[in-house]
Amino acid sequence: MRHIMPSDAEAVLKRILEGRGCPAVHAVIVAHEIVCNSLEGTYSHGINRFPRLVRNIEEGIIDMEAEPVLERWMGGIERYDGRCGFGIVNACICMDRAIELAETHGIGCVALRNTNHWFRAATYGYQACARGMAGICFTNTMPNMPTWGASDPRLGNNPLVFAFPWKDGDIVVDMAMSQYSYGALEVARLKGTKMPYPAGFDAEGNLTTDPEAVLASKRGLPIGYWKGAALSFALDIFAAALSLGNSTAVIRRQGNEYGLSQVFIAININAIAPREEIERIIEEAVSDLATSKPDGSGTPIVYPGQRRRTIRERNLAEGIPVDERVWDEIIALERT
């Protein structure tokens, strides 16, 4: 494992993007957000995923110059075409617009079609929190898990984010509809480790903790079994129908993950409730959670998002841990 300082990692990623014709303004955003994801502990959707992004550029899936275009609007809701741009750039722009709408209407909703993978879903929840707003966002994906009772993958694991700002550390839930994100499975495969709980099904239809078997079968285990499958389908319908974009069914027929549909919601919580009352409610809930009786497993009792600050501080001091093979691949990209 190699440790890379964030500024050094950003510089390398930016040079690689600009060397392939990426506008500087987009290269800065993309490189910064990718490194930030790893800096804050989401290694599966940070630097580890950068070589795949470059392959998507070379395959013509990503238009590096594109930004989303407004197609239709009414009050606090708008619809955009992402024009095959960077998923990170499109998502940042659309969440910014949802925040602007919420400043006027109390709530803002932006639906986005024809975009690409947005890397870490939580990024856009934190974006809302930084402006003092709550955020909800979700996306569909390529099919990578079966609906309940089926054996072939027809559902995406469709990440969903809930984010709420708090003075002691934002409360953020970032979850895929599969027990483990495919990025987490890929990290475990690189390390040669098993998952602590069943992650999906192998080729024979047996539950397994082997990430390699699940990646091969594309049969991730829905969270809550049939409940996760139902929620995945509902998120797909909401994202595709609100944006008039592709559903997972269409993405499956494409054979590759692009042309995704996403939704970004910002809620102006300070417009409807005194901030001191909101803080009191959160503090009471967090304090109660912290006094939970441990089950003996050694798992720390934390609220969602609590560990982010500790991981960030450690990685700022020591450097971001990056698998040697991944970093070697990235350095090779800089030479080509």
mmCIF file of C-alpha atoms in Angstrom:
data_model
loop_
_atom_site.group_PDB
_atom_site.id
_atom_site.type_symbol
_atom_site.label_atom_id
_atom_site.label_comp_id
_atom_site.label_asym_id
_atom_site.label_seq_id
_atom_site.Cartn_x
_atom_site.Cartn_y
_atom_site.Cartn_z
ATOM 1 C CA MET A 1 0.000 0.000 0.000
ATOM 2 C CA ARG A 2 1.346 3.404 -0.971
ATOM 3 C CA HIS A 3 0.454 6.682 0.778
ATOM 4 C CA ILE A 4 -0.064 9.699 -1.495
ATOM 5 C CA MET A 5 -0.542 13.253 -0.286
ATOM 6 C CA PRO A 6 -3.854 14.706 -1.555
ATOM 7 C CA SER A 7 -2.268 17.638 -3.402
ATOM 8 C CA ASP A 8 0.114 15.282 -5.244
ATOM 9 C CA ALA A 9 -2.730 12.937 -6.209
ATOM 10 C CA GLU A 10 -4.849 15.822 -7.476
ATOM 11 C CA ALA A 11 -1.993 17.154 -9.585
ATOM 12 C CA VAL A 12 -1.426 13.769 -11.250
ATOM 13 C CA LEU A 13 -5.119 13.191 -11.997
ATOM 14 C CA LYS A 14 -5.516 16.724 -13.345
ATOM 15 C CA ARG A 15 -2.525 16.322 -15.684
ATOM 16 C CA ILE A 16 -3.873 13.039 -17.032
ATOM 17 C CA LEU A 17 -7.268 14.573 -17.757
ATOM 18 C CA GLU A 18 -5.868 17.713 -19.363
ATOM 19 C CA GLY A 19 -3.490 15.564 -21.400
ATOM 20 C CA ARG A 20 -6.564 13.962 -22.954
ATOM 21 C CA GLY A 21 -8.132 17.291 -23.870
ATOM 22 C CA CYS A 22 -10.223 17.938 -20.767
ATOM 23 C CA PRO A 23 -11.005 21.635 -20.132
ATOM 24 C CA ALA A 24 -9.007 22.842 -17.121
ATOM 25 C CA VAL A 25 -12.115 23.930 -15.207
ATOM 26 C CA HIS A 26 -13.578 20.415 -15.422
ATOM 27 C CA ALA A 27 -10.250 18.694 -14.748
ATOM 28 C CA VAL A 28 -9.926 20.644 -11.481
ATOM 29 C CA ILE A 29 -13.418 19.673 -10.302
ATOM 30 C CA VAL A 30 -13.095 16.008 -11.241
ATOM 31 C CA ALA A 31 -9.594 15.544 -9.826
ATOM 32 C CA HIS A 32 -10.485 17.316 -6.579
ATOM 33 C CA GLU A 33 -13.678 15.349 -5.935
ATOM 34 C CA ILE A 34 -12.095 11.986 -6.758
ATOM 35 C CA VAL A 35 -9.213 12.618 -4.356
ATOM 36 C CA CYS A 36 -11.589 13.978 -1.709
ATOM 37 C CA ASN A 37 -13.570 10.730 -1.847
ATOM 38 C CA SER A 38 -10.459 8.712 -1.017
ATOM 39 C CA LEU A 39 -9.265 11.294 1.500
ATOM 40 C CA GLU A 40 -12.506 10.818 3.453
ATOM 41 C CA GLY A 41 -12.383 7.045 3.337
ATOM 42 C CA THR A 42 -14.557 6.128 0.336
ATOM 43 C CA TYR A 43 -11.675 4.398 -1.428
ATOM 44 C CA SER A 44 -13.962 2.344 -3.659
ATOM 45 C CA HIS A 45 -15.333 5.484 -5.343
ATOM 46 C CA GLY A 46 -12.217 7.616 -5.311
ATOM 47 C CA ILE A 47 -8.752 7.150 -6.764
ATOM 48 C CA ASN A 48 -9.376 3.412 -7.280
ATOM 49 C CA ARG A 49 -12.013 4.226 -9.890
ATOM 50 C CA PHE A 50 -9.981 6.773 -11.858
ATOM 51 C CA PRO A 51 -8.527 4.314 -14.430
ATOM 52 C CA ARG A 52 -12.082 3.280 -15.315
ATOM 53 C CA LEU A 53 -12.990 6.946 -15.839
ATOM 54 C CA VAL A 54 -10.100 7.320 -18.282
ATOM 55 C CA ARG A 55 -11.244 4.206 -20.147
ATOM 56 C CA ASN A 56 -14.734 5.713 -20.427
ATOM 57 C CA ILE A 57 -13.200 8.866 -21.903
ATOM 58 C CA GLU A 58 -11.213 6.837 -24.422
ATOM 59 C CA GLU A 59 -14.316 4.818 -25.317
ATOM 60 C CA GLY A 60 -16.185 8.038 -26.122
ATOM 61 C CA ILE A 61 -18.720 7.554 -23.338
ATOM 62 C CA ILE A 62 -17.849 10.899 -21.699
ATOM 63 C CA ASP A 63 -17.963 14.302 -23.400
ATOM 64 C CA MET A 64 -15.391 16.169 -21.299
ATOM 65 C CA GLU A 65 -16.633 19.612 -22.356
ATOM 66 C CA ALA A 66 -20.364 19.080 -21.783
ATOM 67 C CA GLU A 67 -22.450 20.663 -19.032
ATOM 68 C CA PRO A 68 -26.159 20.070 -18.339
ATOM 69 C CA VAL A 69 -28.796 21.969 -20.306
ATOM 70 C CA LEU A 70 -32.178 22.988 -18.873
ATOM 71 C CA GLU A 71 -35.065 21.318 -20.700
ATOM 72 C CA ARG A 72 -38.185 22.073 -18.616
ATOM 73 C CA TRP A 73 -39.105 23.757 -15.344
ATOM 74 C CA MET A 74 -42.001 24.605 -13.052
ATOM 75 C CA GLY A 75 -41.532 26.388 -9.729
ATOM 76 C CA GLY A 76 -39.068 24.428 -7.602
ATOM 77 C CA ILE A 77 -38.525 21.541 -10.020
ATOM 78 C CA GLU A 78 -36.358 21.464 -13.140
ATOM 79 C CA ARG A 79 -35.238 18.874 -15.664
ATOM 80 C CA TYR A 80 -31.834 18.781 -17.366
ATOM 81 C CA ASP A 81 -30.009 16.880 -20.119
ATOM 82 C CA GLY A 82 -26.485 15.997 -18.987
ATOM 83 C CA ARG A 83 -25.281 15.610 -22.596
ATOM 84 C CA CYS A 84 -22.959 12.707 -21.663
ATOM 85 C CA GLY A 85 -20.739 14.961 -19.556
ATOM 86 C CA PHE A 86 -18.652 14.005 -16.545
ATOM 87 C CA GLY A 87 -20.942 12.543 -13.904
ATOM 88 C CA ILE A 88 -19.153 14.535 -11.183
ATOM 89 C CA VAL A 89 -19.434 17.851 -13.037
ATOM 90 C CA ASN A 90 -23.090 17.306 -13.945
ATOM 91 C CA ALA A 91 -24.005 16.272 -10.411
ATOM 92 C CA CYS A 92 -22.251 19.236 -8.780
ATOM 93 C CA ILE A 93 -24.007 21.660 -11.120
ATOM 94 C CA CYS A 94 -27.415 20.060 -10.588
ATOM 95 C CA MET A 95 -27.145 19.976 -6.798
ATOM 96 C CA ASP A 96 -26.060 23.628 -6.863
ATOM 97 C CA ARG A 97 -29.169 24.412 -8.880
ATOM 98 C CA ALA A 98 -31.387 22.435 -6.473
ATOM 99 C CA ILE A 99 -29.939 24.535 -3.622
ATOM 100 C CA GLU A 100 -30.671 27.754 -5.509
ATOM 101 C CA LEU A 101 -34.262 26.635 -6.076
ATOM 102 C CA ALA A 102 -34.612 25.774 -2.389
ATOM 103 C CA GLU A 103 -33.453 29.262 -1.434
ATOM 104 C CA THR A 104 -36.444 30.613 -3.340
ATOM 105 C CA HIS A 105 -39.081 27.906 -2.919
ATOM 106 C CA GLY A 106 -38.038 26.168 0.313
ATOM 107 C CA ILE A 107 -37.342 22.987 -1.632
ATOM 108 C CA GLY A 108 -35.623 22.391 -4.946
ATOM 109 C CA CYS A 109 -35.635 19.300 -7.122
ATOM 110 C CA VAL A 110 -33.499 18.776 -10.207
ATOM 111 C CA ALA A 111 -33.876 15.694 -12.398
ATOM 112 C CA LEU A 112 -30.982 14.860 -14.703
ATOM 113 C CA ARG A 113 -30.822 12.480 -17.639
ATOM 114 C CA ASN A 114 -28.087 11.355 -19.999
ATOM 115 C CA THR A 115 -25.267 11.596 -17.471
ATOM 116 C CA ASN A 116 -22.426 9.363 -16.266
ATOM 117 C CA HIS A 117 -21.270 7.755 -13.026
ATOM 118 C CA TRP A 118 -21.088 10.356 -10.246
ATOM 119 C CA PHE A 119 -18.462 8.471 -8.161
ATOM 120 C CA ARG A 120 -19.297 8.974 -4.433
ATOM 121 C CA ALA A 121 -22.995 9.625 -3.949
ATOM 122 C CA ALA A 122 -22.462 11.274 -0.547
ATOM 123 C CA THR A 123 -20.519 14.104 -2.218
ATOM 124 C CA TYR A 124 -23.730 15.786 -3.303
ATOM 125 C CA GLY A 125 -25.338 15.376 0.107
ATOM 126 C CA TYR A 126 -22.328 17.091 1.686
ATOM 127 C CA GLN A 127 -22.664 19.787 -0.960
ATOM 128 C CA ALA A 128 -26.161 20.592 0.307
ATOM 129 C CA CYS A 129 -25.035 20.463 3.949
ATOM 130 C CA ALA A 130 -22.246 22.967 3.218
ATOM 131 C CA ARG A 131 -24.974 25.450 2.280
ATOM 132 C CA GLY A 132 -26.990 24.707 5.421
ATOM 133 C CA MET A 133 -29.524 22.531 3.632
ATOM 134 C CA ALA A 134 -30.647 18.939 3.841
ATOM 135 C CA GLY A 135 -30.129 16.868 0.714
ATOM 136 C CA ILE A 136 -31.594 13.778 -0.893
ATOM 137 C CA CYS A 137 -30.224 12.337 -4.104
ATOM 138 C CA PHE A 138 -30.286 9.074 -6.001
ATOM 139 C CA THR A 139 -29.248 7.517 -9.281
ATOM 140 C CA ASN A 140 -29.905 4.423 -11.309
ATOM 141 C CA THR A 141 -27.105 2.159 -12.530
ATOM 142 C CA MET A 142 -26.437 -0.737 -14.830
ATOM 143 C CA PRO A 143 -28.166 -3.967 -13.711
ATOM 144 C CA ASN A 144 -26.095 -5.766 -11.103
ATOM 145 C CA MET A 145 -28.564 -7.650 -8.921
ATOM 146 C CA PRO A 146 -31.701 -9.745 -9.472
ATOM 147 C CA THR A 147 -35.144 -8.834 -8.283
ATOM 148 C CA TRP A 148 -36.370 -11.071 -5.499
ATOM 149 C CA GLY A 149 -37.227 -14.533 -6.781
ATOM 150 C CA ALA A 150 -35.211 -14.138 -9.993
ATOM 151 C CA SER A 151 -31.775 -15.380 -10.967
ATOM 152 C CA ASP A 152 -30.722 -12.848 -13.637
ATOM 153 C CA PRO A 153 -29.695 -9.233 -12.888
ATOM 154 C CA ARG A 154 -32.397 -6.734 -13.933
ATOM 155 C CA LEU A 155 -32.048 -4.189 -11.101
ATOM 156 C CA GLY A 156 -29.371 -1.611 -10.397
ATOM 157 C CA ASN A 157 -28.043 -1.155 -6.888
ATOM 158 C CA ASN A 158 -29.173 2.481 -7.303
ATOM 159 C CA PRO A 159 -27.407 4.490 -4.561
ATOM 160 C CA LEU A 160 -29.508 6.707 -2.295
ATOM 161 C CA VAL A 161 -28.275 9.571 -0.088
ATOM 162 C CA PHE A 162 -29.868 11.344 2.871
ATOM 163 C CA ALA A 163 -27.822 14.246 4.260
ATOM 164 C CA PHE A 164 -28.601 16.576 7.163
ATOM 165 C CA PRO A 165 -26.307 19.408 8.311
ATOM 166 C CA TRP A 166 -25.146 19.434 11.914
ATOM 167 C CA LYS A 167 -22.591 21.649 13.655
ATOM 168 C CA ASP A 168 -20.684 18.671 15.114
ATOM 169 C CA GLY A 169 -20.514 16.764 11.824
ATOM 170 C CA ASP A 170 -23.057 16.255 9.056
ATOM 171 C CA ILE A 171 -25.334 13.243 9.296
ATOM 172 C CA VAL A 172 -25.051 11.440 5.969
ATOM 173 C CA VAL A 173 -26.364 8.073 4.807
ATOM 174 C CA ASP A 174 -24.913 6.898 1.493
ATOM 175 C CA MET A 175 -26.166 3.449 0.589
ATOM 176 C CA ALA A 176 -26.507 1.252 -2.419
ATOM 177 C CA MET A 177 -29.498 -1.059 -2.672
ATOM 178 C CA SER A 178 -27.116 -4.029 -2.610
ATOM 179 C CA GLN A 179 -25.571 -5.283 0.621
ATOM 180 C CA TYR A 180 -22.212 -4.002 -0.630
ATOM 181 C CA SER A 181 -21.507 -1.516 -3.400
ATOM 182 C CA TYR A 182 -19.662 -2.951 -6.375
ATOM 183 C CA GLY A 183 -16.813 -0.586 -5.564
ATOM 184 C CA ALA A 184 -16.515 -2.167 -2.109
ATOM 185 C CA LEU A 185 -16.432 -5.619 -3.722
ATOM 186 C CA GLU A 186 -13.658 -4.477 -6.055
ATOM 187 C CA VAL A 187 -11.613 -3.139 -3.131
ATOM 188 C CA ALA A 188 -11.986 -6.479 -1.319
ATOM 189 C CA ARG A 189 -10.927 -8.315 -4.474
ATOM 190 C CA LEU A 190 -7.783 -6.178 -4.694
ATOM 191 C CA LYS A 191 -6.980 -7.000 -1.071
ATOM 192 C CA GLY A 192 -7.778 -10.681 -1.543
ATOM 193 C CA THR A 193 -10.275 -10.641 1.343
ATOM 194 C CA LYS A 194 -13.811 -11.928 1.825
ATOM 195 C CA MET A 195 -16.796 -9.811 2.830
ATOM 196 C CA PRO A 196 -17.862 -10.087 6.498
ATOM 197 C CA TYR A 197 -21.461 -10.912 5.530
ATOM 198 C CA PRO A 198 -23.019 -12.546 2.441
ATOM 199 C CA ALA A 199 -22.610 -10.167 -0.474
ATOM 200 C CA GLY A 200 -24.584 -11.939 -3.168
ATOM 201 C CA PHE A 201 -24.855 -15.157 -5.139
ATOM 202 C CA ASP A 202 -22.257 -17.251 -6.940
ATOM 203 C CA ALA A 203 -22.755 -18.884 -10.353
ATOM 204 C CA GLU A 204 -24.658 -21.780 -8.748
ATOM 205 C CA GLY A 205 -27.067 -19.468 -6.921
ATOM 206 C CA ASN A 206 -25.538 -19.912 -3.467
ATOM 207 C CA LEU A 207 -25.061 -17.009 -1.071
ATOM 208 C CA THR A 208 -21.375 -16.146 -0.807
ATOM 209 C CA THR A 209 -18.936 -13.790 0.887
ATOM 210 C CA ASP A 210 -16.501 -14.094 -2.052
ATOM 211 C CA PRO A 211 -16.396 -10.708 -3.863
ATOM 212 C CA GLU A 212 -14.924 -12.300 -7.008
ATOM 213 C CA ALA A 213 -17.894 -14.668 -7.297
ATOM 214 C CA VAL A 214 -20.438 -11.856 -6.928
ATOM 215 C CA LEU A 215 -18.657 -9.599 -9.410
ATOM 216 C CA ALA A 216 -18.658 -12.462 -11.903
ATOM 217 C CA SER A 217 -22.302 -13.413 -11.433
ATOM 218 C CA LYS A 218 -23.586 -9.802 -11.229
ATOM 219 C CA ARG A 219 -25.978 -11.051 -8.587
ATOM 220 C CA GLY A 220 -25.526 -8.736 -5.631
ATOM 221 C CA LEU A 221 -27.745 -9.327 -2.625
ATOM 222 C CA PRO A 222 -30.480 -6.682 -2.240
ATOM 223 C CA ILE A 223 -30.515 -5.043 1.196
ATOM 224 C CA GLY A 224 -33.479 -6.380 3.146
ATOM 225 C CA TYR A 225 -33.939 -9.027 0.425
ATOM 226 C CA TRP A 226 -37.289 -8.260 -1.301
ATOM 227 C CA LYS A 227 -37.491 -4.816 0.337
ATOM 228 C CA GLY A 228 -34.202 -3.697 -1.193
ATOM 229 C CA ALA A 229 -35.271 -5.061 -4.557
ATOM 230 C CA ALA A 230 -38.531 -3.098 -4.399
ATOM 231 C CA LEU A 231 -36.773 0.097 -3.320
ATOM 232 C CA SER A 232 -34.239 -0.263 -6.137
ATOM 233 C CA PHE A 233 -37.032 -0.526 -8.675
ATOM 234 C CA ALA A 234 -38.882 2.478 -7.226
ATOM 235 C CA LEU A 235 -35.758 4.658 -7.298
ATOM 236 C CA ASP A 236 -35.155 3.664 -10.905
ATOM 237 C CA ILE A 237 -38.713 4.649 -11.867
ATOM 238 C CA PHE A 238 -38.505 7.992 -10.055
ATOM 239 C CA ALA A 239 -35.133 8.889 -11.585
ATOM 240 C CA ALA A 240 -35.994 7.834 -15.146
ATOM 241 C CA ALA A 241 -39.552 9.205 -15.191
ATOM 242 C CA LEU A 242 -38.745 12.594 -13.601
ATOM 243 C CA SER A 243 -35.789 13.128 -15.945
ATOM 244 C CA LEU A 244 -37.349 11.431 -19.004
ATOM 245 C CA GLY A 245 -34.107 9.469 -19.112
ATOM 246 C CA ASN A 246 -32.997 5.873 -19.306
ATOM 247 C CA SER A 247 -34.244 3.267 -16.902
ATOM 248 C CA THR A 248 -32.000 0.398 -15.817
ATOM 249 C CA ALA A 249 -33.806 -1.721 -18.417
ATOM 250 C CA VAL A 250 -32.498 0.552 -21.187
ATOM 251 C CA ILE A 251 -29.031 0.726 -19.627
ATOM 252 C CA ARG A 252 -28.975 -3.084 -19.626
ATOM 253 C CA ARG A 253 -29.648 -3.163 -23.377
ATOM 254 C CA GLN A 254 -26.812 -0.676 -23.965
ATOM 255 C CA GLY A 255 -24.371 -3.131 -22.400
ATOM 256 C CA ASN A 256 -22.388 -0.424 -20.612
ATOM 257 C CA GLU A 257 -23.009 2.036 -17.785
ATOM 258 C CA TYR A 258 -23.716 5.446 -19.299
ATOM 259 C CA GLY A 259 -26.737 7.633 -19.990
ATOM 260 C CA LEU A 260 -27.818 7.419 -16.332
ATOM 261 C CA SER A 261 -30.763 9.158 -14.659
ATOM 262 C CA GLN A 262 -30.407 11.033 -11.364
ATOM 263 C CA VAL A 263 -32.387 13.226 -8.958
ATOM 264 C CA PHE A 264 -31.104 15.960 -6.613
ATOM 265 C CA ILE A 265 -33.274 17.445 -3.863
ATOM 266 C CA ALA A 266 -32.338 20.287 -1.498
ATOM 267 C CA ILE A 267 -34.485 21.271 1.491
ATOM 268 C CA ASN A 268 -34.143 24.705 3.072
ATOM 269 C CA ILE A 269 -34.629 23.513 6.640
ATOM 270 C CA ASN A 270 -33.801 26.894 8.203
ATOM 271 C CA ALA A 271 -36.753 28.445 6.384
ATOM 272 C CA ILE A 272 -39.275 26.286 8.234
ATOM 273 C CA ALA A 273 -37.769 25.773 11.712
ATOM 274 C CA PRO A 274 -35.499 27.717 14.119
ATOM 275 C CA ARG A 275 -31.944 26.446 13.854
ATOM 276 C CA GLU A 276 -31.550 26.139 17.626
ATOM 277 C CA GLU A 277 -34.560 23.822 17.789
ATOM 278 C CA ILE A 278 -33.153 21.677 14.984
ATOM 279 C CA GLU A 279 -29.815 21.450 16.809
ATOM 280 C CA ARG A 280 -31.551 20.445 20.037
ATOM 281 C CA ILE A 281 -33.441 17.640 18.304
ATOM 282 C CA ILE A 282 -30.288 16.295 16.640
ATOM 283 C CA GLU A 283 -28.200 16.469 19.811
ATOM 284 C CA GLU A 284 -30.859 14.564 21.737
ATOM 285 C CA ALA A 285 -31.055 11.853 19.069
ATOM 286 C CA VAL A 286 -27.263 11.498 18.737
ATOM 287 C CA SER A 287 -26.769 11.369 22.516
ATOM 288 C CA ASP A 288 -29.394 8.666 22.832
ATOM 289 C CA LEU A 289 -27.809 6.624 20.041
ATOM 290 C CA ALA A 290 -24.369 6.928 21.645
ATOM 291 C CA THR A 291 -25.625 5.337 24.870
ATOM 292 C CA SER A 292 -26.651 2.138 23.061
ATOM 293 C CA LYS A 293 -25.551 -1.077 24.769
ATOM 294 C CA PRO A 294 -22.669 -2.660 22.769
ATOM 295 C CA ASP A 295 -23.359 -6.141 21.394
ATOM 296 C CA GLY A 296 -19.835 -7.403 22.027
ATOM 297 C CA SER A 297 -18.768 -7.435 18.390
ATOM 298 C CA GLY A 298 -16.432 -4.480 18.800
ATOM 299 C CA THR A 299 -18.291 -2.480 16.141
ATOM 300 C CA PRO A 300 -18.133 1.204 17.129
ATOM 301 C CA ILE A 301 -21.451 2.899 17.864
ATOM 302 C CA VAL A 302 -21.548 5.962 15.652
ATOM 303 C CA TYR A 303 -24.111 7.960 13.739
ATOM 304 C CA PRO A 304 -23.936 7.887 9.920
ATOM 305 C CA GLY A 305 -21.109 10.132 8.759
ATOM 306 C CA GLN A 306 -19.383 10.424 12.134
ATOM 307 C CA ARG A 307 -16.135 8.699 11.114
ATOM 308 C CA ARG A 308 -15.544 10.959 8.117
ATOM 309 C CA ARG A 309 -13.649 13.655 10.053
ATOM 310 C CA THR A 310 -11.292 11.200 11.776
ATOM 311 C CA ILE A 311 -10.422 9.435 8.524
ATOM 312 C CA ARG A 312 -9.877 12.757 6.761
ATOM 313 C CA GLU A 313 -7.516 14.043 9.454
ATOM 314 C CA ARG A 314 -5.509 10.807 9.425
ATOM 315 C CA ASN A 315 -5.168 10.757 5.662
ATOM 316 C CA LEU A 316 -4.201 14.433 5.557
ATOM 317 C CA ALA A 317 -1.398 13.679 7.984
ATOM 318 C CA GLU A 318 -0.209 10.326 6.617
ATOM 319 C CA GLY A 319 -1.303 10.460 2.990
ATOM 320 C CA ILE A 320 -4.130 8.607 1.248
ATOM 321 C CA PRO A 321 -3.605 4.819 1.149
ATOM 322 C CA VAL A 322 -3.699 3.647 -2.466
ATOM 323 C CA ASP A 323 -3.131 0.107 -3.702
ATOM 324 C CA GLU A 324 0.256 -0.097 -5.444
ATOM 325 C CA ARG A 325 -1.288 -1.711 -8.520
ATOM 326 C CA VAL A 326 -3.872 1.053 -8.889
ATOM 327 C CA TRP A 327 -1.311 3.832 -8.503
ATOM 328 C CA ASP A 328 1.072 2.168 -10.975
ATOM 329 C CA GLU A 329 -1.775 2.003 -13.481
ATOM 330 C CA ILE A 330 -2.501 5.694 -12.965
ATOM 331 C CA ILE A 331 1.150 6.674 -13.396
ATOM 332 C CA ALA A 332 1.227 4.639 -16.611
ATOM 333 C CA LEU A 333 -1.759 6.661 -17.847
ATOM 334 C CA GLU A 334 0.226 9.847 -17.340
ATOM 335 C CA ARG A 335 2.865 8.560 -19.742
ATOM 336 C CA THR A 336 0.433 7.723 -22.549
#
